[in-house]
PDB file of C-alpha atoms and ligand atoms in Angstrom:
ATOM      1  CA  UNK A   1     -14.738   7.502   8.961  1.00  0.00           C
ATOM      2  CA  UNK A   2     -12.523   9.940   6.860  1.00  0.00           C
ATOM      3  CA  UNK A   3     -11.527   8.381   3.903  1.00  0.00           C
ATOM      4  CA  UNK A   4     -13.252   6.562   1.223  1.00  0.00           C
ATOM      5  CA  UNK A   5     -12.481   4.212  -1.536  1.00  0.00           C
ATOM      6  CA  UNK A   6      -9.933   5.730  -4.457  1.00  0.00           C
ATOM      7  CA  UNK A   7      -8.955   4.103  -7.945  1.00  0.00           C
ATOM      8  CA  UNK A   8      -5.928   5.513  -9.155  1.00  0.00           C
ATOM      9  CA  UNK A   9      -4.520   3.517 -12.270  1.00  0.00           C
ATOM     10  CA  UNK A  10      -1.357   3.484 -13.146  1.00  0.00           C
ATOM     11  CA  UNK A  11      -0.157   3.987 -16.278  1.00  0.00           C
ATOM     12  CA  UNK A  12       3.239   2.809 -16.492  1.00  0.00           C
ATOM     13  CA  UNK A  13       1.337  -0.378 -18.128  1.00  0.00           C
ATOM     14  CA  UNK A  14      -0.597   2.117 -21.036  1.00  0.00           C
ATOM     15  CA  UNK A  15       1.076   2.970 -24.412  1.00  0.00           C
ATOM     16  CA  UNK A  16       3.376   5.527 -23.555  1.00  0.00           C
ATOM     17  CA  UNK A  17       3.344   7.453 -26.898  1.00  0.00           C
ATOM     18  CA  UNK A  18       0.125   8.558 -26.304  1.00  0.00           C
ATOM     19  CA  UNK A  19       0.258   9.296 -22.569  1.00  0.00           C
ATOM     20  CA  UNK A  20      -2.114  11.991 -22.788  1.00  0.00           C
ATOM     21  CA  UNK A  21      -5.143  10.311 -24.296  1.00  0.00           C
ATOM     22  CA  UNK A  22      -4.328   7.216 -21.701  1.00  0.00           C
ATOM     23  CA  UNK A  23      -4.525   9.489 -18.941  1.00  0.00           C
ATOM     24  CA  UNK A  24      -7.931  10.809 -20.505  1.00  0.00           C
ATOM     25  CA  UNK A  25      -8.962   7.266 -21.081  1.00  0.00           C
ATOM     26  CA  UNK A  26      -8.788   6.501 -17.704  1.00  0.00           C
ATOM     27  CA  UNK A  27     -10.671   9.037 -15.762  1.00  0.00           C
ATOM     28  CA  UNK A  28     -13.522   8.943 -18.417  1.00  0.00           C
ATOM     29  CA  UNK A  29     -13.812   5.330 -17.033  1.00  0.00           C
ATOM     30  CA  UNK A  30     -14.241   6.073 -13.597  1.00  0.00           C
ATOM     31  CA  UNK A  31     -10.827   6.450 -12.259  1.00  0.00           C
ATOM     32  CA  UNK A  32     -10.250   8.848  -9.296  1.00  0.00           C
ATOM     33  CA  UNK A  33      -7.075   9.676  -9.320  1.00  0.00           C
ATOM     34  CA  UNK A  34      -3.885   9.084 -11.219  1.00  0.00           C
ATOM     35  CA  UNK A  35      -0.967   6.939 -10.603  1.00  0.00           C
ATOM     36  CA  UNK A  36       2.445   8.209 -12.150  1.00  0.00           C
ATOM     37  CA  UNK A  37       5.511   6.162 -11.757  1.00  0.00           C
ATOM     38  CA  UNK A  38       8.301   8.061 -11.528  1.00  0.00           C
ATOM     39  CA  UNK A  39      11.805   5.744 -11.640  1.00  0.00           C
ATOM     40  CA  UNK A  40      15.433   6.558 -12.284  1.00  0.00           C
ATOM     41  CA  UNK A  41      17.519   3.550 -13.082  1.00  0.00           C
ATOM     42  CA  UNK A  42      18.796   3.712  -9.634  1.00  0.00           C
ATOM     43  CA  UNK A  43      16.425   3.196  -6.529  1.00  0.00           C
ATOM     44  CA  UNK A  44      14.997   0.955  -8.759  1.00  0.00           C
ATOM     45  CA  UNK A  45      16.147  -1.446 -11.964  1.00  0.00           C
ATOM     46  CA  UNK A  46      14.111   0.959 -14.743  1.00  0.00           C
ATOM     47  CA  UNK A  47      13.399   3.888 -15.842  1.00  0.00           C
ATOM     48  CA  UNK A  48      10.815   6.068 -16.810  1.00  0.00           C
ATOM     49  CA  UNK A  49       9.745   9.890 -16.808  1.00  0.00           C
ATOM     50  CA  UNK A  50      10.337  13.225 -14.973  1.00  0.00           C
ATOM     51  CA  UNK A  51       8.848  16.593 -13.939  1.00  0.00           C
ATOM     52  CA  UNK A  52       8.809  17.637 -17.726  1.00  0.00           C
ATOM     53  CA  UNK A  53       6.714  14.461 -18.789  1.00  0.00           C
ATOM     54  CA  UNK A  54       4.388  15.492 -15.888  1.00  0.00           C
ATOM     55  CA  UNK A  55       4.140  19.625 -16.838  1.00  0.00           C
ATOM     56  CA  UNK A  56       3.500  18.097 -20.229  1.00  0.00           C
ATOM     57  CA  UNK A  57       0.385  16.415 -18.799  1.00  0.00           C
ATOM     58  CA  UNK A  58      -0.882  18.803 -16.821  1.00  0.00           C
ATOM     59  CA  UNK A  59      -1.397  21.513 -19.525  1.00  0.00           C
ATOM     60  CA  UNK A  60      -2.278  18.805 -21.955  1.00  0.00           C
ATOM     61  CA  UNK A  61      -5.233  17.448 -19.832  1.00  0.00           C
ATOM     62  CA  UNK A  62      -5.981  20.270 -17.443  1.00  0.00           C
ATOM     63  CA  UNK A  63      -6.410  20.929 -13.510  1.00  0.00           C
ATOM     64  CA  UNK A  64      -8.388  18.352 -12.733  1.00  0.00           C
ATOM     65  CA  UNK A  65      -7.884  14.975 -12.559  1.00  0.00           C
ATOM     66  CA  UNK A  66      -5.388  14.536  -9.269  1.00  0.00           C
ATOM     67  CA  UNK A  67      -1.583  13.280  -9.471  1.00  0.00           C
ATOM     68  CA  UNK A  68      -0.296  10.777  -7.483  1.00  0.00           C
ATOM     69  CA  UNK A  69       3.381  10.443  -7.904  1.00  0.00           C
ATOM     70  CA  UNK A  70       4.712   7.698  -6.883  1.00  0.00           C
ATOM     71  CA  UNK A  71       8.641   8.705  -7.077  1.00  0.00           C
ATOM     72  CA  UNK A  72      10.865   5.330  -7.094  1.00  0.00           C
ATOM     73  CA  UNK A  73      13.544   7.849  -7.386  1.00  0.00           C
ATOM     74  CA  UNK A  74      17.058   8.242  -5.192  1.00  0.00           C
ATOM     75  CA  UNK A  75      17.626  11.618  -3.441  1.00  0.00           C
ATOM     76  CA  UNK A  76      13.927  12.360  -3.638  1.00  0.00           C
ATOM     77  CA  UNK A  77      14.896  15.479  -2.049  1.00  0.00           C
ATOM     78  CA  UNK A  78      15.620  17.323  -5.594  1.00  0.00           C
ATOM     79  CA  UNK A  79      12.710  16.653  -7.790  1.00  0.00           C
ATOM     80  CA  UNK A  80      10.296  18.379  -4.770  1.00  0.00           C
ATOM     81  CA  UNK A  81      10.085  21.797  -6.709  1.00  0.00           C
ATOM     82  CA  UNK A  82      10.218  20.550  -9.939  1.00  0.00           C
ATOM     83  CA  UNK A  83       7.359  18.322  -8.662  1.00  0.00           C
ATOM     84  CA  UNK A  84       4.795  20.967  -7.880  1.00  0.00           C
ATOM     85  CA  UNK A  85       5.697  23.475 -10.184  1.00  0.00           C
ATOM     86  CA  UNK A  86       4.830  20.510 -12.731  1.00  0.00           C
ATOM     87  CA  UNK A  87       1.352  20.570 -11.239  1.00  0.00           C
ATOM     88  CA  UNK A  88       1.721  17.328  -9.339  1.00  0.00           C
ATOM     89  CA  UNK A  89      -0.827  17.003  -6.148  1.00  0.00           C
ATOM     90  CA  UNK A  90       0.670  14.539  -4.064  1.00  0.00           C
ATOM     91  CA  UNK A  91       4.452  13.799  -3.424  1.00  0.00           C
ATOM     92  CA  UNK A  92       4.475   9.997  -2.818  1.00  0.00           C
ATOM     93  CA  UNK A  93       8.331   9.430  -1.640  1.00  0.00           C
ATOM     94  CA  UNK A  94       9.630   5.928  -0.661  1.00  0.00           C
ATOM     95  CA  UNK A  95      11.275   5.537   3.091  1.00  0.00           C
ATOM     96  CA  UNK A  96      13.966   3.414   2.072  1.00  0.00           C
ATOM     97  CA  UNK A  97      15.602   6.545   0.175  1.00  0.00           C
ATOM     98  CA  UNK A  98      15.655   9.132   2.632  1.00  0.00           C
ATOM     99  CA  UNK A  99      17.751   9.748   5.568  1.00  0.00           C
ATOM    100  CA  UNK A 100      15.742  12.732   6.936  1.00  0.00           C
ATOM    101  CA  UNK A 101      12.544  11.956   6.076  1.00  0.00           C
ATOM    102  CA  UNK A 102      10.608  14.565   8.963  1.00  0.00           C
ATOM    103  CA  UNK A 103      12.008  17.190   6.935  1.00  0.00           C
ATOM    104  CA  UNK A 104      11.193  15.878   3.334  1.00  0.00           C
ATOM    105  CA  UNK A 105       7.570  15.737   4.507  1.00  0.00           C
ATOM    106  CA  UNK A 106       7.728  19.553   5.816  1.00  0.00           C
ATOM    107  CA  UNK A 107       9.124  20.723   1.709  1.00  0.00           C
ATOM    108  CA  UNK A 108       6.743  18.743   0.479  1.00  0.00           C
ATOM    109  CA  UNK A 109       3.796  20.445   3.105  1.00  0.00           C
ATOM    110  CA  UNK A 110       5.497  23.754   2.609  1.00  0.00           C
ATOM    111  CA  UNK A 111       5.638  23.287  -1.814  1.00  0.00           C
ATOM    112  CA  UNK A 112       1.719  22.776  -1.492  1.00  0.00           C
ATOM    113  CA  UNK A 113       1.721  18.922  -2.415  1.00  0.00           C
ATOM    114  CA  UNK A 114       0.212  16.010  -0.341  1.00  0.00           C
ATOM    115  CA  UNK A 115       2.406  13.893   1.409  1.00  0.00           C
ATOM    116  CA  UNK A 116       2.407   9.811   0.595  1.00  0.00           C
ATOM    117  CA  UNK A 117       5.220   7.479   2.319  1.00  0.00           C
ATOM    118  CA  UNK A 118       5.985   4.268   0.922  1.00  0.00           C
ATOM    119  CA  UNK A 119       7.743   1.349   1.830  1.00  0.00           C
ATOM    120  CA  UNK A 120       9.589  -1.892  -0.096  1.00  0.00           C
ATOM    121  CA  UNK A 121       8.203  -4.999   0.589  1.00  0.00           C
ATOM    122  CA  UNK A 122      11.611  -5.989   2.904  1.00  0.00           C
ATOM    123  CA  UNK A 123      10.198  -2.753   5.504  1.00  0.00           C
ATOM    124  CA  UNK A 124       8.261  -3.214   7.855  1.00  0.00           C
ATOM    125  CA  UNK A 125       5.328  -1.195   8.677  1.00  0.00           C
ATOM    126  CA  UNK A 126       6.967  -0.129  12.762  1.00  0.00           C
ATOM    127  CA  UNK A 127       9.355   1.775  10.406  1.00  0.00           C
ATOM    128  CA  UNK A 128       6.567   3.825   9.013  1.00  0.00           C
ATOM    129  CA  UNK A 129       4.539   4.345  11.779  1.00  0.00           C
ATOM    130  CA  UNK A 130       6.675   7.505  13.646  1.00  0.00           C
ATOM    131  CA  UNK A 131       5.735   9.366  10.023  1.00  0.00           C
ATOM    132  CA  UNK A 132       2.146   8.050   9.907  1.00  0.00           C
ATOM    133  CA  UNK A 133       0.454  11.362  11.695  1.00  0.00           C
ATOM    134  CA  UNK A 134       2.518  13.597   9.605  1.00  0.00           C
ATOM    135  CA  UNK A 135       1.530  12.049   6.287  1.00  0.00           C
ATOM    136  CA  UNK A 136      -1.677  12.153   4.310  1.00  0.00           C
ATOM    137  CA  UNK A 137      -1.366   8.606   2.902  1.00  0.00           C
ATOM    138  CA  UNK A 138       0.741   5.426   3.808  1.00  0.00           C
ATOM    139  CA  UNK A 139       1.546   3.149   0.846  1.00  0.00           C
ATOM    140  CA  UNK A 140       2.206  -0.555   1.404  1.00  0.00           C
ATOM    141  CA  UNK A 141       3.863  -1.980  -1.879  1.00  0.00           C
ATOM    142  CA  UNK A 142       2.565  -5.321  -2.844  1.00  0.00           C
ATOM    143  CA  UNK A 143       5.612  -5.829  -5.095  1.00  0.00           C
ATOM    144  CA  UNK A 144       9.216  -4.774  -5.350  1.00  0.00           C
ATOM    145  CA  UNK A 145       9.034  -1.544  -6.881  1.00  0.00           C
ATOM    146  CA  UNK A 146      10.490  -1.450 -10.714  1.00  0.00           C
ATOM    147  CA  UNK A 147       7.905  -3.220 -13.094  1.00  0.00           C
ATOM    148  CA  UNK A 148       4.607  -3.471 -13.715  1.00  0.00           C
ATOM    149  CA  UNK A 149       2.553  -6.881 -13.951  1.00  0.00           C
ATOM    150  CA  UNK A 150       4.643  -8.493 -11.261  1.00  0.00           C
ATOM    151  CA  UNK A 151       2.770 -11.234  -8.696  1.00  0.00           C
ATOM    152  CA  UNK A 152       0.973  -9.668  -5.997  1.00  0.00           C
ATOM    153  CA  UNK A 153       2.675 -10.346  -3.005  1.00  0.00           C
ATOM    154  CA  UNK A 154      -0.201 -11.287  -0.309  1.00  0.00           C
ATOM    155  CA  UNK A 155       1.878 -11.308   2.789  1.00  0.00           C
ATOM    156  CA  UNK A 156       1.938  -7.366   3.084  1.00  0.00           C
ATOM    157  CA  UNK A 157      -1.599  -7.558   3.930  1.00  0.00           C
ATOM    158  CA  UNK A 158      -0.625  -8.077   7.842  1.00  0.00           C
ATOM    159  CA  UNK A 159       1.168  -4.387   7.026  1.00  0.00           C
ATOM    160  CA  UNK A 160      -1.771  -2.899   5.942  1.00  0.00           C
ATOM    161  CA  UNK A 161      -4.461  -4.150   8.636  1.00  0.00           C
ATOM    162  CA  UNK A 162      -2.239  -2.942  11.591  1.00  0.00           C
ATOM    163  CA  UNK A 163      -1.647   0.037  10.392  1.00  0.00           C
ATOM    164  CA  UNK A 164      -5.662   0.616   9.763  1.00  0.00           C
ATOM    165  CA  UNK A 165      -5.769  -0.564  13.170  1.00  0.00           C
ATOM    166  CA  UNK A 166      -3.398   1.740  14.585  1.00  0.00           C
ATOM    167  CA  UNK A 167      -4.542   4.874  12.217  1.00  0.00           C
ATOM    168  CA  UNK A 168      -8.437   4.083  11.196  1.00  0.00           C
ATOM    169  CA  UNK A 169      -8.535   7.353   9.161  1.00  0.00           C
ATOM    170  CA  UNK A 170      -5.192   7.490   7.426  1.00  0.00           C
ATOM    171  CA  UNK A 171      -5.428   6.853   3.243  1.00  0.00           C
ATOM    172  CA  UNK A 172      -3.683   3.232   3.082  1.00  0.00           C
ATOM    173  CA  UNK A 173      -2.543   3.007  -0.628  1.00  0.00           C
ATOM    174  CA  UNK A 174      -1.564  -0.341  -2.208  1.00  0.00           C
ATOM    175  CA  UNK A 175       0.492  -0.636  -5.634  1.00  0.00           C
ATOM    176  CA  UNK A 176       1.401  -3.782  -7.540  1.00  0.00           C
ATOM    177  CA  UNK A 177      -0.542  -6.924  -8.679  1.00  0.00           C
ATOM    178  CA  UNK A 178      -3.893  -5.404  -7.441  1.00  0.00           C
ATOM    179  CA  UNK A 179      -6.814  -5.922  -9.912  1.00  0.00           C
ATOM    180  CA  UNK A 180     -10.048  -7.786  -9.714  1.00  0.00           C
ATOM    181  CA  UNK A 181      -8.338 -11.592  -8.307  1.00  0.00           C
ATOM    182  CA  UNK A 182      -6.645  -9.840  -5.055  1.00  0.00           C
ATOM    183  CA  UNK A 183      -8.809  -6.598  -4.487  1.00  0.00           C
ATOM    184  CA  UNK A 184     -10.478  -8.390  -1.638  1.00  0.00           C
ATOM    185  CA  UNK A 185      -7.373  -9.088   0.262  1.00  0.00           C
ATOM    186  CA  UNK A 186      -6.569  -5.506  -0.166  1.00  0.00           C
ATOM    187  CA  UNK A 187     -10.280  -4.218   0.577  1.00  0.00           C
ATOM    188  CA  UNK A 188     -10.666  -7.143   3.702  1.00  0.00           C
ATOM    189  CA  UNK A 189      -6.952  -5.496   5.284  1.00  0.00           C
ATOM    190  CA  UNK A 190      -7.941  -1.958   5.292  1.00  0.00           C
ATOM    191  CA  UNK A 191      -6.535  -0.529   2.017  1.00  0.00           C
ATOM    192  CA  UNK A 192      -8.525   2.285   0.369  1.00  0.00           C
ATOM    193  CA  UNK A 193      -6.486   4.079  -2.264  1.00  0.00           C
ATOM    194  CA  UNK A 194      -5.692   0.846  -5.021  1.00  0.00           C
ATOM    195  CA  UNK A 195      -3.587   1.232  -7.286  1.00  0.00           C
ATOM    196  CA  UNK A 196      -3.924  -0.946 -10.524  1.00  0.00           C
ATOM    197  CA  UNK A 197      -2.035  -0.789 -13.296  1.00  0.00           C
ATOM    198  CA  UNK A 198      -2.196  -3.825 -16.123  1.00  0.00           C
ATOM    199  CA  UNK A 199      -5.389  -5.076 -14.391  1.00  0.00           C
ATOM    200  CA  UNK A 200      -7.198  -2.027 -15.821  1.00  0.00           C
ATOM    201  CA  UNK A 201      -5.027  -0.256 -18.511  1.00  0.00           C
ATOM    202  CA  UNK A 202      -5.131  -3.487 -20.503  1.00  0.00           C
ATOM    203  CA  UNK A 203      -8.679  -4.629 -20.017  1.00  0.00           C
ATOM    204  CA  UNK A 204     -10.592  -4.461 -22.652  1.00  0.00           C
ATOM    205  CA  UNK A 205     -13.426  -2.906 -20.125  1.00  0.00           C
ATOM    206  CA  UNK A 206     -11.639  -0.599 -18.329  1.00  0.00           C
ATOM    207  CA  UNK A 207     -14.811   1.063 -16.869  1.00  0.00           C
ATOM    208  CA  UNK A 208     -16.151  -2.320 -15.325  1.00  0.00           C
ATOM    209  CA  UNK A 209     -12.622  -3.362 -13.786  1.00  0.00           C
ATOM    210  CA  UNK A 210     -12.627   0.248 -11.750  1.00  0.00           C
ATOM    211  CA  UNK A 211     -16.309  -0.571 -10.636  1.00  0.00           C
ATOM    212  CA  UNK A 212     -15.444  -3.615  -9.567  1.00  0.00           C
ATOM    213  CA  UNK A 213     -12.367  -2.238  -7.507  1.00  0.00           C
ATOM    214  CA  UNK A 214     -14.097   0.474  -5.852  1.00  0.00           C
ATOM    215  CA  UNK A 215     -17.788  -1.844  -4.759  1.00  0.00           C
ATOM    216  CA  UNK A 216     -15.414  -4.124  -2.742  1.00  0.00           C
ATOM    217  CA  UNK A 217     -13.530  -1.680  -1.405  1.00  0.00           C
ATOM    218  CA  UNK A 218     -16.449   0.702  -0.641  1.00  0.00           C
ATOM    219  CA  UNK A 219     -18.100  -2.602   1.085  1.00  0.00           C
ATOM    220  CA  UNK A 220     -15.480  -3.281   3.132  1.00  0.00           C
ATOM    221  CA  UNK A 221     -15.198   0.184   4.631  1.00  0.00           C
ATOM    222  CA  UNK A 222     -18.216   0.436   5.588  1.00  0.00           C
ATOM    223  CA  UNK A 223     -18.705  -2.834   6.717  1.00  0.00           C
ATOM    224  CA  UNK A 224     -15.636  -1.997   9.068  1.00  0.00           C
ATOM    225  CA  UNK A 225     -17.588   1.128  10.304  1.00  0.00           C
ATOM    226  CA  UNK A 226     -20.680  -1.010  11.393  1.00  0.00           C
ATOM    227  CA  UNK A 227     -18.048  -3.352  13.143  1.00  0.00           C
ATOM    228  CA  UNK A 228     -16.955  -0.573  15.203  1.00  0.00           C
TER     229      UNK A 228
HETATM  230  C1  LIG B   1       5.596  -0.901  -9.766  1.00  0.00           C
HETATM  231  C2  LIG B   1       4.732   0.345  -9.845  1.00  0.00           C
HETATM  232  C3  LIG B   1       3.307   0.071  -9.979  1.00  0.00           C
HETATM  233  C4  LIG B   1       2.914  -0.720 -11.205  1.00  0.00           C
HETATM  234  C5  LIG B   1       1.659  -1.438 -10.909  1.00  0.00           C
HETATM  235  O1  LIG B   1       6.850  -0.550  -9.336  1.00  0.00           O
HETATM  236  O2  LIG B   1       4.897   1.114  -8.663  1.00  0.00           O
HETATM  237  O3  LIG B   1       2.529   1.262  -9.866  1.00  0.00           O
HETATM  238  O4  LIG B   1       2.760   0.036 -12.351  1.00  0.00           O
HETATM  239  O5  LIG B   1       1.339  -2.233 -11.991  1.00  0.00           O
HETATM  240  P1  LIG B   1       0.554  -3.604 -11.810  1.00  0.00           P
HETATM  241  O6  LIG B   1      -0.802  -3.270 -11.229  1.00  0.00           O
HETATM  242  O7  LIG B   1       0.506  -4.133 -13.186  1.00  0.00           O
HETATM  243  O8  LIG B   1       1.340  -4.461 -10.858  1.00  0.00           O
HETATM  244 ZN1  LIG B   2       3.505   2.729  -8.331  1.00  0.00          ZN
END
């Protein structure tokens, strides 16, 4: 089996004035990757940071710790340079906003980023699935894309176990109201990359909270590989 359990936090939920040391904070506890919420006031009700916020953070913190950017953004088309000149790893676009989205995936191959491919809660996963062996990771959202601390919404979890059913060694992300009370549901449908943002960011033990995530997840993959 190919892929493995990821925590990426996100930290759209952290104290923003001191992004830097959040972002530090965070992989010191155990997180795997990083989360960054990228939203313009248009594909989505709020608004948040660009490619300069990101460059910021890459020289501030250094090469390492991976960048997921999650891009609730309109036109995603424009911000692909920007993007990975910024030092961003993976290029996580949203369906919905695209009309050509075979040939967003090829800029993003051809700029050296990873491609993700999200989808709303109102798409349905059949949408996704002409893209899914052109991608490197499928993300379900668990909300409606905007705000963090929102309800997790458990009725995506049919998306997520058909398409680890269809595509056993794809990364299946999931973002919004995942933490410690709905990992399983997550874990049990097939997810492996979990996003968590005010689950962990405002725990007072960040460290245990991304254990916790990762065991069940970790648990259920491989209890799915001695099912097989
Ligand atoms: C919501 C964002 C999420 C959000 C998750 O639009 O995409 O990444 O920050 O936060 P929680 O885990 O608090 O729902
Ligand atoms: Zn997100």
């Amino acid at each position: 089996m190919a892929y493995s359990a990821k925590i990426g936090p996100s930290i759209l939920s952290s104290d923003l004035s001191c992004l830097g040391s959040e972002c530090v904070r965070m992989m010191e506890c155990g997180a795997d990757y990083l989360h960054l919420d990228v939203m313009d006031g248009h594909f989505v009700p709020n608004i948040t940071f660009g490619h300069p916020m990101v460059e910021c953070l890459r020289k501030s913190i250094g090469q390492d710790p991976f960048f997921d950017m999650h891009m609730m953004v309109s036109r995603p088309e424009q911000w692909v340079k920007p993007m990975a000149a910024a030092g961003a790893n993976q290029y996580t676009f949203h369906l919905e906003a695209t009309t050509n989205p075979g040939n967003l995936i090829k800029e993003i191959k051809e700029s050296g980023m990873k491609v993700g491919l999200a989808i709303k809660p109102g798409t349905t996963v059949e949408e996704l699935a002409p893209w899914a062996n052109h991608i490197d990771m499928a993300l379900v959202m668990t909300v409606e894309p905007g705000f963090g601390g929102q309800k997790f919404l458990e009725d995506m979890m049919p998306k997520v176990s058909w398409l680890r059913s269809q595509f056993p060694s794809l990364d299946i992300e999931v973002d919004g109201g995942v933490g410690p009370d709905t990992i399983h549901k997550c874990a049990e449908a097939g997810a492996n990359m979990i996003v968590s943002g005010s689950a962990v960011v405002s725990s007072d033990d960040p460290r245990s909270v991304i254990a916790l995530l990762r065991t069940v997840v970790a648990e259920a993959i491989q209890k799915r590989s001695l099912d097989r």
